[in-house]
Amino acid sequence: MKMFLFKRKILTAAVCLLLAAGMFYVVNHPAIVGAAAAARQLPIYCVQRDQKVLSISFDAAWGNEDTQMLIDILGKYKIKATFFVVGEWVDKYPESVKALHDAGHEVMNHSNTHAHMSQLSKDEIIADVEACNDKIEAVTGVRPTLIRPPYGEYDDNVITAIRSIGMEPIQWDVDSLDWKDLSAPEITKRVTGKVQPGSIVLFHNAALHTPEALPGIIETLLQDGYTFVPISEIILPQPYTIDHTGRQLPA
């Protein structure tokens, strides 16, 4: 019995010693521990900006009833936005893709088939993205440099695959929730209440009340001193870092 208690004390002491050594390592090597914790690959959700500047974006995957109306509203306020379009949407509505480009808006990639990219291999992701790039370039003459993964879904494989072909994955930090068919006042209150310098706002080109809400949102933010720019103009060039929230920062 005494031998058992003696061995138990030795084991307890050894465990305590290992825990103490681990704590010592964390305290004295925070950069290494932090690097391990930060290893997850993230897209850009927003950008650190001192000035009141933001980007508004629209995902286009299915309907097309309101696209021209959105172009007209944005044109009225001389605002350029970023439209993320699906390759199959380009197939159906090439005239709308051209109209977006001709109006000065960015036409970027939202995948070719709106697949769940986290379920695809790296090669399948690249093939899907490049197929959409080819379609957009054929209509606009400009090859996309940005992509928004469908459903906002991603993992390390998705982000690594996208960046391996020189493209930047983009999310958002302000979701209008227009896809939930919120009323125009609800959309307006939600967006204007959440925007901050460097924000990227998500809308959809075929949401029920977005055209009704958009003028009020734009006017409120303009009165608050904000400037609207396309996403390619709000994100930072290399070198940069991305914090754990997805905020892009200067390196």
XYZ file of N, CA and C in Angstrom, residues 118-224:
321
model
N -16.411 23.549 -49.994
C -15.712 22.784 -48.959
C -15.844 21.281 -49.183
N -16.711 20.886 -50.099
C -16.874 19.472 -50.424
C -16.062 19.071 -51.656
N -15.319 20.029 -52.222
C -14.556 19.779 -53.439
C -13.066 19.653 -53.134
N -12.353 18.988 -54.024
C -10.898 18.912 -53.913
C -10.296 20.228 -54.396
N -9.018 20.414 -54.145
C -8.348 21.635 -54.586
C -8.448 21.790 -56.100
N -8.208 20.719 -56.841
C -8.269 20.793 -58.304
C -9.682 21.103 -58.785
N -10.682 20.543 -58.120
C -12.073 20.807 -58.506
C -12.447 22.261 -58.229
N -11.965 22.797 -57.121
C -12.232 24.205 -56.797
C -11.631 25.109 -57.860
N -10.372 24.865 -58.190
C -9.688 25.697 -59.182
C -10.390 25.618 -60.532
N -10.786 24.409 -60.935
C -11.471 24.247 -62.220
C -12.790 25.015 -62.233
N -13.529 24.950 -61.135
C -14.806 25.655 -61.038
C -14.600 27.167 -61.112
N -13.639 27.658 -60.356
C -13.372 29.098 -60.321
C -12.916 29.606 -61.686
N -12.007 28.887 -62.303
C -11.484 29.326 -63.595
C -12.559 29.280 -64.686
N -13.489 28.330 -64.581
C -14.578 28.266 -65.560
C -15.433 29.528 -65.483
N -15.710 29.975 -64.261
C -16.472 31.214 -64.093
C -15.663 32.415 -64.570
N -14.380 32.437 -64.247
C -13.517 33.528 -64.717
C -13.548 33.641 -66.236
N -13.482 32.489 -66.904
C -13.489 32.477 -68.373
C -14.774 33.101 -68.912
N -15.901 32.761 -68.298
C -17.191 33.272 -68.771
C -17.307 34.782 -68.571
N -16.875 35.250 -67.405
C -16.943 36.689 -67.135
C -16.020 37.455 -68.078
N -14.812 36.943 -68.253
C -13.855 37.622 -69.129
C -14.348 37.657 -70.570
N -15.038 36.603 -70.996
C -15.545 36.563 -72.368
C -16.566 37.668 -72.621
N -17.298 38.065 -71.577
C -18.325 39.099 -71.725
C -17.763 40.495 -71.476
N -16.932 40.628 -70.442
C -16.472 41.959 -70.020
C -15.084 42.322 -70.536
N -14.299 41.313 -70.898
C -12.920 41.569 -71.293
C -11.982 41.725 -70.115
N -12.510 41.547 -68.899
C -11.715 41.693 -67.676
C -11.807 40.402 -66.869
N -10.661 39.869 -66.476
C -10.652 38.632 -65.699
C -10.770 38.959 -64.207
N -11.685 38.312 -63.506
C -11.878 38.608 -62.080
C -10.641 38.312 -61.237
N -10.483 39.100 -60.197
C -9.392 38.898 -59.240
C -9.922 38.569 -57.844
N -11.238 38.698 -57.670
C -11.867 38.444 -56.372
C -12.929 37.361 -56.525
N -13.163 36.629 -55.448
C -14.220 35.616 -55.450
C -14.884 35.574 -54.085
N -16.185 35.373 -54.108
C -16.928 35.110 -52.872
C -17.424 33.670 -52.940
N -16.918 32.793 -52.076
C -17.371 31.399 -52.097
C -18.877 31.309 -51.851
N -19.564 30.422 -52.562
C -21.012 30.272 -52.377
C -21.378 29.952 -50.929
N -22.513 30.478 -50.509
C -23.053 30.257 -49.164
C -22.154 30.834 -48.064
N -21.092 31.523 -48.448
C -20.144 32.002 -47.451
C -19.359 30.881 -46.801
N -19.375 29.699 -47.417
C -18.711 28.528 -46.841
C -17.266 28.424 -47.328
N -16.389 28.061 -46.418
C -14.993 27.854 -46.797
C -14.284 27.064 -45.710
N -13.159 26.488 -46.084
C -12.234 25.892 -45.129
C -10.830 26.200 -45.641
N -9.816 25.672 -44.980
C -8.445 25.979 -45.386
C -8.177 25.575 -46.827
N -8.738 24.437 -47.237
C -8.519 23.959 -48.598
C -9.089 24.936 -49.625
N -10.272 25.467 -49.347
C -10.910 26.417 -50.266
C -10.074 27.687 -50.386
N -9.682 28.250 -49.254
C -8.927 29.507 -49.270
C -7.559 29.314 -49.916
N -6.900 28.207 -49.605
C -5.587 27.937 -50.192
C -5.691 27.765 -51.701
N -6.717 27.048 -52.157
C -6.904 26.837 -53.597
C -7.134 28.160 -54.314
N -7.964 29.011 -53.740
C -8.269 30.307 -54.355
C -7.016 31.172 -54.449
N -6.273 31.237 -53.360
C -5.079 32.097 -53.370
C -3.962 31.510 -54.224
N -3.999 30.210 -54.476
C -2.955 29.590 -55.301
C -3.033 30.049 -56.752
N -4.187 30.579 -57.170
C -4.320 31.084 -58.544
C -4.369 32.614 -58.562
N -3.887 33.220 -57.487
C -3.732 34.667 -57.458
C -5.004 35.455 -57.222
N -6.039 34.802 -56.689
C -7.291 35.502 -56.411
C -7.458 35.719 -54.912
N -8.298 36.681 -54.561
C -8.521 36.994 -53.153
C -9.952 36.623 -52.770
N -10.130 35.784 -51.739
C -11.479 35.437 -51.273
C -12.055 36.544 -50.399
N -13.309 36.887 -50.652
C -13.959 38.013 -49.979
C -15.240 37.551 -49.289
N -15.396 37.925 -48.031
C -16.641 37.702 -47.309
C -17.324 39.051 -47.083
N -17.845 39.272 -45.899
C -18.512 40.528 -45.552
C -18.565 40.633 -44.037
N -18.655 41.847 -43.533
C -18.848 42.026 -42.095
C -20.224 42.597 -41.780
N -20.957 43.023 -42.822
C -22.327 43.512 -42.639
C -23.234 42.755 -43.604
N -24.110 41.934 -43.051
C -25.069 41.175 -43.857
C -26.414 41.883 -43.790
N -26.903 42.329 -44.930
C -28.191 43.024 -44.960
C -29.353 42.102 -44.612
N -29.133 40.799 -44.750
C -30.190 39.791 -44.564
C -31.366 40.034 -45.506
N -31.091 40.689 -46.641
C -32.166 40.913 -47.611
C -32.713 39.604 -48.161
N -31.880 38.559 -48.125
C -32.310 37.251 -48.622
C -33.382 36.621 -47.737
N -33.565 37.164 -46.545
C -34.631 36.689 -45.658
C -35.933 37.456 -45.881
N -35.947 38.290 -46.925
C -37.123 39.101 -47.260
C -37.518 40.052 -46.136
N -36.502 40.611 -45.456
C -36.789 41.661 -44.485
C -37.406 42.853 -45.213
N -38.153 43.659 -44.491
C -38.730 44.857 -45.094
C -37.626 45.867 -45.384
N -37.928 46.841 -46.240
C -36.938 47.871 -46.564
C -36.474 48.631 -45.320
N -37.381 49.046 -44.419
C -36.914 49.731 -43.200
C -36.021 48.841 -42.335
N -36.332 47.551 -42.268
C -35.506 46.637 -41.473
C -34.111 46.498 -42.074
N -34.041 46.382 -43.394
C -32.742 46.282 -44.068
C -31.939 47.557 -43.838
N -32.602 48.694 -43.999
C -31.930 49.985 -43.832
C -31.371 50.141 -42.422
N -32.185 49.846 -41.431
C -31.748 49.973 -40.038
C -30.588 49.035 -39.742
N -30.669 47.823 -40.260
C -29.623 46.836 -39.995
C -28.282 47.275 -40.591
N -28.307 47.698 -41.849
C -27.062 48.056 -42.531
C -26.465 49.331 -41.950
N -27.256 50.383 -41.846
C -26.715 51.659 -41.364
C -26.260 51.575 -39.911
N -26.842 50.649 -39.158
C -26.454 50.504 -37.761
C -25.196 49.690 -37.550
N -24.785 48.929 -38.566
C -23.632 48.045 -38.410
C -22.398 48.493 -39.183
N -22.571 49.366 -40.155
C -21.438 49.804 -40.976
C -20.406 50.538 -40.132
N -19.143 50.292 -40.451
C -18.028 51.012 -39.855
C -16.985 51.237 -40.947
N -16.013 52.114 -40.732
C -14.987 52.315 -41.759
C -14.337 50.996 -42.167
N -14.278 50.761 -43.480
C -13.685 49.530 -43.990
C -14.656 48.379 -44.142
N -15.948 48.622 -43.927
C -16.941 47.552 -44.023
C -17.152 47.088 -45.459
N -17.525 45.824 -45.580
C -17.992 45.242 -46.834
C -19.410 44.748 -46.572
N -20.371 45.292 -47.312
C -21.789 44.997 -47.083
C -22.281 43.997 -48.121
N -23.053 43.025 -47.662
C -23.616 41.998 -48.542
C -25.083 42.274 -48.855
N -25.384 42.364 -50.157
C -26.755 42.387 -50.662
C -26.889 41.286 -51.709
N -28.109 41.122 -52.222
C -28.351 40.187 -53.322
C -29.122 40.915 -54.421
N -28.811 40.580 -55.651
C -29.423 41.301 -56.765
C -30.900 40.968 -56.949
N -31.356 39.852 -56.373
C -32.737 39.427 -56.597
C -33.552 39.379 -55.309
N -33.076 40.025 -54.251
C -33.832 40.035 -52.996
C -35.047 40.953 -53.124
N -36.084 40.628 -52.392
C -37.390 41.260 -52.586
C -37.391 42.768 -52.353
N -36.754 43.234 -51.272
C -36.883 44.643 -50.898
C -35.586 45.449 -51.016
N -34.556 44.866 -51.632
C -33.278 45.579 -51.730
C -33.374 46.869 -52.544
N -34.007 46.863 -53.722
C -34.103 48.129 -54.474
C -34.832 49.224 -53.704
N -35.792 48.838 -52.896
C -36.534 49.819 -52.102
C -35.678 50.377 -50.971
N -34.831 49.522 -50.390
C -34.022 49.939 -49.244
C -32.771 50.705 -49.648
N -32.224 50.406 -50.817
C -30.906 50.910 -51.190
C -30.786 52.436 -51.186
N -31.728 53.192 -51.759
C -31.564 54.655 -51.745
C -31.445 55.238 -50.343
N -32.268 54.770 -49.421
C -32.208 55.283 -48.055
C -30.895 54.948 -47.371
N -30.387 53.751 -47.637
C -29.098 53.347 -47.064
C -27.987 54.246 -47.589
N -27.975 54.437 -48.896
C -26.936 55.267 -49.511
C -26.996 56.696 -48.979
N -28.200 57.270 -48.946
C -28.335 58.658 -48.500
C -27.921 58.825 -47.038
N -28.298 57.871 -46.199
C -27.923 57.950 -44.779
C -26.412 57.901 -44.604
N -25.763 56.989 -45.313
C -24.317 56.836 -45.164
C -23.559 57.995 -45.805
N -24.069 58.528 -46.905
C -23.437 59.711 -47.499
C -23.517 60.897 -46.538
N -24.666 61.067 -45.909
C -24.834 62.160 -44.949
C -23.926 61.980 -43.738
N -23.584 60.729 -43.452
C -22.697 60.441 -42.325
C -21.229 60.554 -42.718
